[in-house]
Amino acid sequence: MSKTLVVGAGGVSHAAVHKMAMNSDIFTDITLASRTKAKCDAIAKSVKERVGVEIKTAALDAMDVAATVKLIKETGAELLVNLALPYQDLKLMDACLEMGCHYLDTANYEPEDEAKFEYKWQWAYQDKFKQAGLVAILGSGFDPGVTSVFATWLKKHKLKSIRQIDVLDANGGSNDQAFATNFNPEINLREVLQEAKHWEGGEWKFTPAMTHKVEFDFPGIGPKNMYLMYHEELESLSKHFPEIQRARFWMTFGDAYIMHAKVLENVGMTRIDPVMHNGVEIIPIQFLKTLLPDPGDLGEQTKGKACIGDIVTGESQEGGEKTFYIYNICDHEECYREVGSQAVSYTTGVPAMIGAAQVLKGNWVEPGVWNMEQLDPDDFMDMLNTQGLPWQVHELGGPVEF
């Protein structure tokens, strides 16, 4: 019997827990915990109605290490799947170390008072997890996550080395909202408005946020404007594939999104430092989050497709240089019919489930702290095809020209 504790009850958790329940031969015992137990209960009710599987629920403050330790002990969890906020990563890792529990997340640690996300804090746990005989899997979402596994699969099966990689993330979905983020508004806006940077020639190159725009014709979607920005897999890919000469990340945004985000930034609503309001201290971006639509509630309204993948150029195993485009196309409406989530939650929640399955199946259990590109990709890639995220790979005529 495998016992899994899932922390967090947002849209990603909704998708992941439903998919875990659909794979009850792997996930035989599931507990879902969050600060607001009512959110967990709502997901558990949906799982029961859609899948016919009972899951347990609990209230948990993920910043309270002692409380997490207690819950791990009570549930007997052998794996903690962290689908909460990235501020909470280190506290949950500490609890896992104390209780002898494996760990997996979808996003790297980010200090709450600084919009700076990088892996150094979690990589510092390497020796602790290795000595404890435990595994910690970092970034098992889509990007990061699947996009890193895509690169590893190409290097294992198609390329001797990777010279350059571009990660392309397009959401062609639409809803009835004037302005809504694809995932947690607080995290999304902190990420999007951060200074862009990419890896090139052995160093980081910096660009002002949302200033470098390229049009790209996405499979299943069509032409979209995509913007150069920073994303955490650039850090780990450039570290673990040191031969990479250039690594970039691109994400699509409509003109209305860019306009709203810039206005909110200009008037101070995206600030992450405390301000006084009517004698009460508030953090503007957290107040803004309460005003914006919850992405987890937009599944039924969202139509269209998402397309996420890598364009990778490197030395071919057959000789010479080749370029491959490897990607998934995901339909918002199909995701909603299956699990009640839109595609953005689905494309993060399903890989979280598959990564967790790799640990429980015994495929990814070498003690230590690992990014996705460091792990064997084959069973993960097979499960993508059977669990709702089928992928395609095509050889292109040459490297990208943008």
XYZ file of C-alpha atoms in Angstrom, residues 23 57 59 77 82 89 112 145 157 159 167 196 219 294-295 311 326 356 392 402:
20
model
C -4.648 5.473 -10.726
C -8.848 15.435 4.169
C -6.500 21.076 7.914
C 2.619 9.017 4.269
C 3.691 19.820 -2.326
C 8.797 24.505 0.068
C 7.726 35.619 0.347
C 8.818 19.501 -15.285
C 17.137 9.032 -27.817
C 20.917 13.874 -29.575
C 10.912 26.428 -24.079
C 13.624 38.684 -18.030
C 0.503 23.780 -33.403
C -9.630 32.300 -8.959
C -8.163 30.389 -11.941
C 12.650 23.379 -29.630
C 8.660 18.244 -28.975
C 4.773 11.041 -7.741
C 4.607 14.703 -30.449
C 14.197 34.254 -33.557
